[in-house]
């Protein structure tokens, strides 16, 4: 009986370990950019600019940023995002789609704090 | 036979875990997906294998199988069946099995949560977690097997340690041990990202933060429960004695607290990448230091396991981990540099950095005080123990500064703030602090340090309340009722406001520390039945005594009528139990607790006529410490809970990657 239990105990991990080798196509990696590459650097800068924009909206919504600081910071992040889009040499439609998504993000942050959609025109400043 | 099956399961688990190390790391390194996946699946089976060993040990306890050495040493026939849970981890070997199965479950949960979100990082992280698990299992199999048999079968066991016979022991040790080992999870995620050459990207940060907070919560709850246990059962009227084992849990908590704050800066601004790797490595180093002390290291403590060579194994593993982390860090350091710089000393980032430095200073002061006896032994040949005054004097001001930063930091905006803006953000909290100080001074509070500490608490509370009021008013103007607006505000930004709830819980805890540190009253009374005495507004009359013999102990309970002024508050009973087999006496204080103050009474030895010396304390505000626990839990859950409703799509720059089968 003990032998049977031991065999069963050993069979469980053995089956799990062998399964990926027996199943065709188990596990796939994506060819990865080296993290020191230009594309990876641009991706990092882009994420940082978007995070900065979201933070700026948040801090403004809860009253930690006055209008002047808000406008300045927003301008800085938007310029950074525009520079990256230019460097990436994107199509016009792709750039427009990204701007729209950025607007949506900004509206989402504001509405979560203030409980309403931003007044018309305010969101346009995202683009 | 079941016990034997559990015995055999342990080396099987160790071998499978060892395989998971090799397959995961080699598979990722050599880009053989099936091998990496095989390692991951192998790791997934370890909890199931360990469950057999765990069930076997539980079965041995329940069936009083004293042929199992560990069962004979940690239970007896008189032990209540419910205490099987406590007996399981009452000794070194059982507690190791406990942390092994708990860590295997945490590792499986962490790897499963990473598999899709971090496909490059997860094999390395799985491999690193498996390294730690294999080490634990190796120690169990070769040095401390809880299912080892004796050559003979005793009629009865030795019994459970009397100090562990307390409700708190059902939760405190498991949560504390889980907290310590759980630090390995965010550490493995961070290190895995570096080894996968993804440390310079911030994609690991979300999961690192989540698992960091889980670990932080476990450590916090463990510390709180430990303090509560010490307060109610150790009978010295306090909850924290700077004992090495207490310190060993506090040190990683301090580092993890710094980490869960600092990781937010990386998430928000892409900064502090190197700093966060250093912080999580430090937290893991300190958690291992805790295990080293607990497992019989050379530092004297009233409640570590017996001194043994096992402690040195943990030390060796800690050193190896530290060297490995340093090597990985040195290898990847060029990619961890952030483009972003601190724009101003007056910004949220700077506040985080200062707070981090304070936390780490407190952690290293505590480490120094904890290991000082070892250094003094080596250098002077005399063991000099650093006591409570050292820790209070050095760490007290640091912790006060942390509370001040907790009030100021969240109010400052990211990047930069002008002095006038900072003042306008801080004016209400500072006014509240000033007002409170004035009221307290008029009310007769004269101790400058306590006034300062309470003012710092007021800054934190006022800052949070002010922000909430602003948010609620803004939503109310749009037509939402006040309660609804408050709930929607909190759920609108859960990480931020969950964090604020946690800050409020920490202030509740600080109130307890301030009250009991500055205004506690203590006196000894020699009393016989019928005697009365008074202290701190309470009058208590010794009315009766009850003696009961049990199979394992003699129990004496002294009853008192308790009055506050003329009002009768009820009857309280304080007890002392003698355990002949262990030759120890265990006391249980009688505590009458209110938000304002605790009446606390504990007996020494009783004479035959019931006469005894009773030590009585009146501890102000301690109630708030224990009340902070649920608030803290609630805040952390809020901060960790996913947002309701669909999130807007992540704005990703279209950098193309090709899917290839390798």
JSON list of C-alpha atoms in Angstrom, two decimals, chain A residues 1-2 5-6 9-10 12-13 16-21 25-52 54-55 58-59 61-66 69 72-73 76-77 80-81 84-85 88 90 94 98 101-102 104-105 108 110-116, chain B residues 1 4-5 8-9 12 16 19 27-28 31 33-38 41-42 45 48-49 52 119-120 123 197-201 267-269 273 332 335 339-340 348 411 413-416 421 425 467 470 474-475 478 480 488-489 491-493 496-497 643-644 648-662:
[
{"chain": "A", "resi": 1, "resn": "UNK", "atom": "CA", "xyz": [0.00, 0.00, 0.00]},
{"chain": "A", "resi": 2, "resn": "UNK", "atom": "CA", "xyz": [2.79, 2.38, 0.97]},
{"chain": "A", "resi": 5, "resn": "UNK", "atom": "CA", "xyz": [1.06, 5.78, -2.42]},
{"chain": "A", "resi": 6, "resn": "UNK", "atom": "CA", "xyz": [4.69, 6.60, -3.14]},
{"chain": "A", "resi": 9, "resn": "UNK", "atom": "CA", "xyz": [2.99, 10.73, -5.29]},
{"chain": "A", "resi": 10, "resn": "UNK", "atom": "CA", "xyz": [5.81, 10.47, -7.80]},
{"chain": "A", "resi": 12, "resn": "UNK", "atom": "CA", "xyz": [1.72, 13.41, -10.20]},
{"chain": "A", "resi": 13, "resn": "UNK", "atom": "CA", "xyz": [4.80, 15.64, -10.64]},
{"chain": "A", "resi": 16, "resn": "UNK", "atom": "CA", "xyz": [3.09, 17.58, -14.88]},
{"chain": "A", "resi": 17, "resn": "UNK", "atom": "CA", "xyz": [6.78, 17.86, -15.74]},
{"chain": "A", "resi": 18, "resn": "UNK", "atom": "CA", "xyz": [6.53, 15.73, -18.88]},
{"chain": "A", "resi": 19, "resn": "UNK", "atom": "CA", "xyz": [3.31, 17.26, -20.20]},
{"chain": "A", "resi": 20, "resn": "UNK", "atom": "CA", "xyz": [4.91, 20.34, -21.88]},
{"chain": "A", "resi": 21, "resn": "UNK", "atom": "CA", "xyz": [7.35, 18.09, -23.77]},
{"chain": "A", "resi": 25, "resn": "UNK", "atom": "CA", "xyz": [3.50, 23.96, -29.19]},
{"chain": "A", "resi": 26, "resn": "UNK", "atom": "CA", "xyz": [3.35, 24.24, -25.42]},
{"chain": "A", "resi": 27, "resn": "UNK", "atom": "CA", "xyz": [4.79, 27.59, -24.43]},
{"chain": "A", "resi": 28, "resn": "UNK", "atom": "CA", "xyz": [5.77, 30.35, -26.80]},
{"chain": "A", "resi": 29, "resn": "UNK", "atom": "CA", "xyz": [8.12, 33.20, -26.36]},
{"chain": "A", "resi": 30, "resn": "UNK", "atom": "CA", "xyz": [7.92, 36.44, -28.16]},
{"chain": "A", "resi": 31, "resn": "UNK", "atom": "CA", "xyz": [11.05, 37.71, -29.71]},
{"chain": "A", "resi": 32, "resn": "UNK", "atom": "CA", "xyz": [11.97, 40.41, -27.32]},
{"chain": "A", "resi": 33, "resn": "UNK", "atom": "CA", "xyz": [13.54, 43.77, -27.86]},
{"chain": "A", "resi": 34, "resn": "UNK", "atom": "CA", "xyz": [16.66, 44.26, -25.83]},
{"chain": "A", "resi": 35, "resn": "UNK", "atom": "CA", "xyz": [15.81, 46.64, -23.01]},
{"chain": "A", "resi": 36, "resn": "UNK", "atom": "CA", "xyz": [18.66, 48.91, -24.10]},
{"chain": "A", "resi": 37, "resn": "UNK", "atom": "CA", "xyz": [17.26, 49.26, -27.65]},
{"chain": "A", "resi": 38, "resn": "UNK", "atom": "CA", "xyz": [15.87, 52.54, -28.99]},
{"chain": "A", "resi": 39, "resn": "UNK", "atom": "CA", "xyz": [12.37, 51.08, -29.30]},
{"chain": "A", "resi": 40, "resn": "UNK", "atom": "CA", "xyz": [12.41, 49.93, -25.67]},
{"chain": "A", "resi": 41, "resn": "UNK", "atom": "CA", "xyz": [13.66, 53.35, -24.59]},
{"chain": "A", "resi": 42, "resn": "UNK", "atom": "CA", "xyz": [10.89, 55.05, -26.56]},
{"chain": "A", "resi": 43, "resn": "UNK", "atom": "CA", "xyz": [8.33, 52.69, -25.02]},
{"chain": "A", "resi": 44, "resn": "UNK", "atom": "CA", "xyz": [9.61, 53.58, -21.56]},
{"chain": "A", "resi": 45, "resn": "UNK", "atom": "CA", "xyz": [9.46, 57.30, -22.28]},
{"chain": "A", "resi": 46, "resn": "UNK", "atom": "CA", "xyz": [5.97, 56.93, -23.69]},
{"chain": "A", "resi": 47, "resn": "UNK", "atom": "CA", "xyz": [4.69, 55.04, -20.64]},
{"chain": "A", "resi": 48, "resn": "UNK", "atom": "CA", "xyz": [6.29, 57.64, -18.41]},
{"chain": "A", "resi": 49, "resn": "UNK", "atom": "CA", "xyz": [4.60, 60.50, -20.29]},
{"chain": "A", "resi": 50, "resn": "UNK", "atom": "CA", "xyz": [1.19, 58.81, -20.13]},
{"chain": "A", "resi": 51, "resn": "UNK", "atom": "CA", "xyz": [1.60, 58.06, -16.42]},
{"chain": "A", "resi": 52, "resn": "UNK", "atom": "CA", "xyz": [2.62, 61.70, -15.90]},
{"chain": "A", "resi": 54, "resn": "UNK", "atom": "CA", "xyz": [-2.73, 60.72, -15.61]},
{"chain": "A", "resi": 55, "resn": "UNK", "atom": "CA", "xyz": [-1.06, 61.94, -12.42]},
{"chain": "A", "resi": 58, "resn": "UNK", "atom": "CA", "xyz": [-5.47, 63.31, -10.73]},
{"chain": "A", "resi": 59, "resn": "UNK", "atom": "CA", "xyz": [-3.58, 65.92, -8.72]},
{"chain": "A", "resi": 61, "resn": "UNK", "atom": "CA", "xyz": [-8.85, 66.95, -9.78]},
{"chain": "A", "resi": 62, "resn": "UNK", "atom": "CA", "xyz": [-8.16, 66.60, -6.05]},
{"chain": "A", "resi": 63, "resn": "UNK", "atom": "CA", "xyz": [-6.94, 70.19, -5.80]},
{"chain": "A", "resi": 64, "resn": "UNK", "atom": "CA", "xyz": [-3.21, 69.62, -5.23]},
{"chain": "A", "resi": 65, "resn": "UNK", "atom": "CA", "xyz": [-2.26, 71.45, -8.45]},
{"chain": "A", "resi": 66, "resn": "UNK", "atom": "CA", "xyz": [-3.24, 75.01, -9.25]},
{"chain": "A", "resi": 69, "resn": "UNK", "atom": "CA", "xyz": [1.13, 74.29, -12.58]},
{"chain": "A", "resi": 72, "resn": "UNK", "atom": "CA", "xyz": [2.63, 73.70, -17.38]},
{"chain": "A", "resi": 73, "resn": "UNK", "atom": "CA", "xyz": [2.93, 70.03, -16.46]},
{"chain": "A", "resi": 76, "resn": "UNK", "atom": "CA", "xyz": [5.42, 69.18, -20.80]},
{"chain": "A", "resi": 77, "resn": "UNK", "atom": "CA", "xyz": [3.93, 65.69, -20.97]},
{"chain": "A", "resi": 80, "resn": "UNK", "atom": "CA", "xyz": [7.05, 64.57, -24.75]},
{"chain": "A", "resi": 81, "resn": "UNK", "atom": "CA", "xyz": [4.28, 62.32, -26.13]},
{"chain": "A", "resi": 84, "resn": "UNK", "atom": "CA", "xyz": [7.84, 60.22, -29.29]},
{"chain": "A", "resi": 85, "resn": "UNK", "atom": "CA", "xyz": [5.03, 59.86, -31.85]},
{"chain": "A", "resi": 88, "resn": "UNK", "atom": "CA", "xyz": [8.13, 56.60, -34.22]},
{"chain": "A", "resi": 90, "resn": "UNK", "atom": "CA", "xyz": [3.43, 56.86, -37.06]},
{"chain": "A", "resi": 94, "resn": "UNK", "atom": "CA", "xyz": [-2.44, 55.99, -35.52]},
{"chain": "A", "resi": 98, "resn": "UNK", "atom": "CA", "xyz": [-3.48, 57.60, -29.56]},
{"chain": "A", "resi": 101, "resn": "UNK", "atom": "CA", "xyz": [-7.14, 57.24, -26.06]},
{"chain": "A", "resi": 102, "resn": "UNK", "atom": "CA", "xyz": [-5.25, 59.86, -24.07]},
{"chain": "A", "resi": 104, "resn": "UNK", "atom": "CA", "xyz": [-10.35, 58.98, -22.63]},
{"chain": "A", "resi": 105, "resn": "UNK", "atom": "CA", "xyz": [-7.75, 58.33, -19.94]},
{"chain": "A", "resi": 108, "resn": "UNK", "atom": "CA", "xyz": [-11.62, 58.67, -16.72]},
{"chain": "A", "resi": 110, "resn": "UNK", "atom": "CA", "xyz": [-11.32, 63.24, -13.64]},
{"chain": "A", "resi": 111, "resn": "UNK", "atom": "CA", "xyz": [-14.67, 61.49, -13.49]},
{"chain": "A", "resi": 112, "resn": "UNK", "atom": "CA", "xyz": [-13.44, 59.03, -10.88]},
{"chain": "A", "resi": 113, "resn": "UNK", "atom": "CA", "xyz": [-12.54, 61.86, -8.53]},
{"chain": "A", "resi": 114, "resn": "UNK", "atom": "CA", "xyz": [-15.05, 64.55, -9.42]},
{"chain": "A", "resi": 115, "resn": "UNK", "atom": "CA", "xyz": [-17.92, 62.27, -10.38]},
{"chain": "A", "resi": 116, "resn": "UNK", "atom": "CA", "xyz": [-18.71, 63.87, -13.70]},
{"chain": "B", "resi": 1, "resn": "UNK", "atom": "CA", "xyz": [1.42, 3.96, 7.11]},
{"chain": "B", "resi": 4, "resn": "UNK", "atom": "CA", "xyz": [5.23, 7.03, 6.36]},
{"chain": "B", "resi": 5, "resn": "UNK", "atom": "CA", "xyz": [3.63, 8.27, 3.14]},
{"chain": "B", "resi": 8, "resn": "UNK", "atom": "CA", "xyz": [8.35, 9.92, 1.78]},
{"chain": "B", "resi": 9, "resn": "UNK", "atom": "CA", "xyz": [6.48, 12.86, 0.25]},
{"chain": "B", "resi": 12, "resn": "UNK", "atom": "CA", "xyz": [9.80, 13.93, -3.44]},
{"chain": "B", "resi": 16, "resn": "UNK", "atom": "CA", "xyz": [10.46, 18.33, -7.74]},
{"chain": "B", "resi": 19, "resn": "UNK", "atom": "CA", "xyz": [13.81, 20.39, -10.77]},
{"chain": "B", "resi": 27, "resn": "UNK", "atom": "CA", "xyz": [14.40, 27.08, -19.99]},
{"chain": "B", "resi": 28, "resn": "UNK", "atom": "CA", "xyz": [14.18, 30.85, -19.83]},
{"chain": "B", "resi": 31, "resn": "UNK", "atom": "CA", "xyz": [14.88, 29.97, -24.60]},
{"chain": "B", "resi": 33, "resn": "UNK", "atom": "CA", "xyz": [9.72, 27.26, -23.61]},
{"chain": "B", "resi": 34, "resn": "UNK", "atom": "CA", "xyz": [8.73, 23.64, -22.97]},
{"chain": "B", "resi": 35, "resn": "UNK", "atom": "CA", "xyz": [11.51, 23.29, -20.39]},
{"chain": "B", "resi": 36, "resn": "UNK", "atom": "CA", "xyz": [10.49, 26.51, -18.61]},
{"chain": "B", "resi": 37, "resn": "UNK", "atom": "CA", "xyz": [6.86, 25.41, -18.68]},
{"chain": "B", "resi": 38, "resn": "UNK", "atom": "CA", "xyz": [7.82, 22.00, -17.35]},
{"chain": "B", "resi": 41, "resn": "UNK", "atom": "CA", "xyz": [4.12, 22.82, -13.85]},
{"chain": "B", "resi": 42, "resn": "UNK", "atom": "CA", "xyz": [6.46, 20.93, -11.57]},
{"chain": "B", "resi": 45, "resn": "UNK", "atom": "CA", "xyz": [2.50, 20.13, -7.92]},
{"chain": "B", "resi": 48, "resn": "UNK", "atom": "CA", "xyz": [-0.18, 18.93, -3.40]},
{"chain": "B", "resi": 49, "resn": "UNK", "atom": "CA", "xyz": [2.77, 16.73, -2.43]},
{"chain": "B", "resi": 52, "resn": "UNK", "atom": "CA", "xyz": [0.24, 14.73, 2.06]},
{"chain": "B", "resi": 119, "resn": "UNK", "atom": "CA", "xyz": [5.98, 35.98, -19.76]},
{"chain": "B", "resi": 120, "resn": "UNK", "atom": "CA", "xyz": [9.71, 36.76, -19.73]},
{"chain": "B", "resi": 123, "resn": "UNK", "atom": "CA", "xyz": [10.24, 31.67, -15.41]},
{"chain": "B", "resi": 197, "resn": "UNK", "atom": "CA", "xyz": [16.62, 41.77, -18.79]},
{"chain": "B", "resi": 198, "resn": "UNK", "atom": "CA", "xyz": [13.32, 43.53, -18.19]},
{"chain": "B", "resi": 199, "resn": "UNK", "atom": "CA", "xyz": [14.24, 45.37, -14.99]},
{"chain": "B", "resi": 200, "resn": "UNK", "atom": "CA", "xyz": [14.58, 48.66, -16.83]},
{"chain": "B", "resi": 201, "resn": "UNK", "atom": "CA", "xyz": [10.97, 48.43, -17.92]},
{"chain": "B", "resi": 267, "resn": "UNK", "atom": "CA", "xyz": [4.75, 53.25, -11.10]},
{"chain": "B", "resi": 268, "resn": "UNK", "atom": "CA", "xyz": [3.84, 56.91, -11.36]},
{"chain": "B", "resi": 269, "resn": "UNK", "atom": "CA", "xyz": [7.08, 58.49, -12.54]},
{"chain": "B", "resi": 273, "resn": "UNK", "atom": "CA", "xyz": [14.20, 51.75, -10.19]},
{"chain": "B", "resi": 332, "resn": "UNK", "atom": "CA", "xyz": [21.92, 45.09, -14.86]},
{"chain": "B", "resi": 335, "resn": "UNK", "atom": "CA", "xyz": [19.56, 49.55, -17.55]},
{"chain": "B", "resi": 339, "resn": "UNK", "atom": "CA", "xyz": [15.63, 59.35, -17.29]},
{"chain": "B", "resi": 340, "resn": "UNK", "atom": "CA", "xyz": [13.54, 61.23, -14.79]},
{"chain": "B", "resi": 348, "resn": "UNK", "atom": "CA", "xyz": [6.00, 64.05, -3.38]},
{"chain": "B", "resi": 411, "resn": "UNK", "atom": "CA", "xyz": [-0.37, 66.38, 0.25]},
{"chain": "B", "resi": 413, "resn": "UNK", "atom": "CA", "xyz": [2.10, 67.23, -5.68]},
{"chain": "B", "resi": 414, "resn": "UNK", "atom": "CA", "xyz": [4.41, 65.17, -7.87]},
{"chain": "B", "resi": 415, "resn": "UNK", "atom": "CA", "xyz": [7.42, 66.87, -9.51]},
{"chain": "B", "resi": 416, "resn": "UNK", "atom": "CA", "xyz": [7.43, 70.23, -7.74]},
{"chain": "B", "resi": 421, "resn": "UNK", "atom": "CA", "xyz": [1.44, 76.19, -2.83]},
{"chain": "B", "resi": 425, "resn": "UNK", "atom": "CA", "xyz": [-1.96, 72.66, 0.97]},
{"chain": "B", "resi": 467, "resn": "UNK", "atom": "CA", "xyz": [-8.84, 66.02, 0.98]},
{"chain": "B", "resi": 470, "resn": "UNK", "atom": "CA", "xyz": [-12.90, 68.62, -0.85]},
{"chain": "B", "resi": 474, "resn": "UNK", "atom": "CA", "xyz": [-17.09, 68.51, -5.37]},
{"chain": "B", "resi": 475, "resn": "UNK", "atom": "CA", "xyz": [-19.16, 65.39, -6.06]},
{"chain": "B", "resi": 478, "resn": "UNK", "atom": "CA", "xyz": [-22.86, 67.43, -9.03]},
{"chain": "B", "resi": 480, "resn": "UNK", "atom": "CA", "xyz": [-24.58, 63.08, -5.26]},
{"chain": "B", "resi": 488, "resn": "UNK", "atom": "CA", "xyz": [-17.73, 56.85, -4.81]},
{"chain": "B", "resi": 489, "resn": "UNK", "atom": "CA", "xyz": [-14.72, 59.03, -4.05]},
{"chain": "B", "resi": 491, "resn": "UNK", "atom": "CA", "xyz": [-13.78, 53.66, -4.86]},
{"chain": "B", "resi": 492, "resn": "UNK", "atom": "CA", "xyz": [-12.74, 56.10, -7.59]},
{"chain": "B", "resi": 493, "resn": "UNK", "atom": "CA", "xyz": [-9.07, 55.95, -6.63]},
{"chain": "B", "resi": 496, "resn": "UNK", "atom": "CA", "xyz": [-4.69, 56.35, -2.99]},
{"chain": "B", "resi": 497, "resn": "UNK", "atom": "CA", "xyz": [-7.64, 56.32, -0.63]},
{"chain": "B", "resi": 643, "resn": "UNK", "atom": "CA", "xyz": [-11.53, 48.96, -9.97]},
{"chain": "B", "resi": 644, "resn": "UNK", "atom": "CA", "xyz": [-15.21, 48.51, -10.77]},
{"chain": "B", "resi": 648, "resn": "UNK", "atom": "CA", "xyz": [-10.11, 52.61, -20.48]},
{"chain": "B", "resi": 649, "resn": "UNK", "atom": "CA", "xyz": [-7.76, 50.82, -22.85]},
{"chain": "B", "resi": 650, "resn": "UNK", "atom": "CA", "xyz": [-4.08, 51.25, -21.99]},
{"chain": "B", "resi": 651, "resn": "UNK", "atom": "CA", "xyz": [-2.48, 53.75, -24.31]},
{"chain": "B", "resi": 652, "resn": "UNK", "atom": "CA", "xyz": [0.41, 51.80, -25.81]},
{"chain": "B", "resi": 653, "resn": "UNK", "atom": "CA", "xyz": [2.80, 53.00, -28.43]},
{"chain": "B", "resi": 654, "resn": "UNK", "atom": "CA", "xyz": [2.73, 50.52, -31.33]},
{"chain": "B", "resi": 655, "resn": "UNK", "atom": "CA", "xyz": [6.19, 48.97, -31.06]},
{"chain": "B", "resi": 656, "resn": "UNK", "atom": "CA", "xyz": [5.98, 45.73, -32.96]},
{"chain": "B", "resi": 657, "resn": "UNK", "atom": "CA", "xyz": [7.08, 42.39, -31.59]},
{"chain": "B", "resi": 658, "resn": "UNK", "atom": "CA", "xyz": [6.97, 39.15, -33.51]},
{"chain": "B", "resi": 659, "resn": "UNK", "atom": "CA", "xyz": [5.58, 35.95, -32.03]},
{"chain": "B", "resi": 660, "resn": "UNK", "atom": "CA", "xyz": [7.93, 33.12, -32.76]},
{"chain": "B", "resi": 661, "resn": "UNK", "atom": "CA", "xyz": [8.12, 29.53, -31.67]},
{"chain": "B", "resi": 662, "resn": "UNK", "atom": "CA", "xyz": [11.55, 28.71, -30.47]}
]
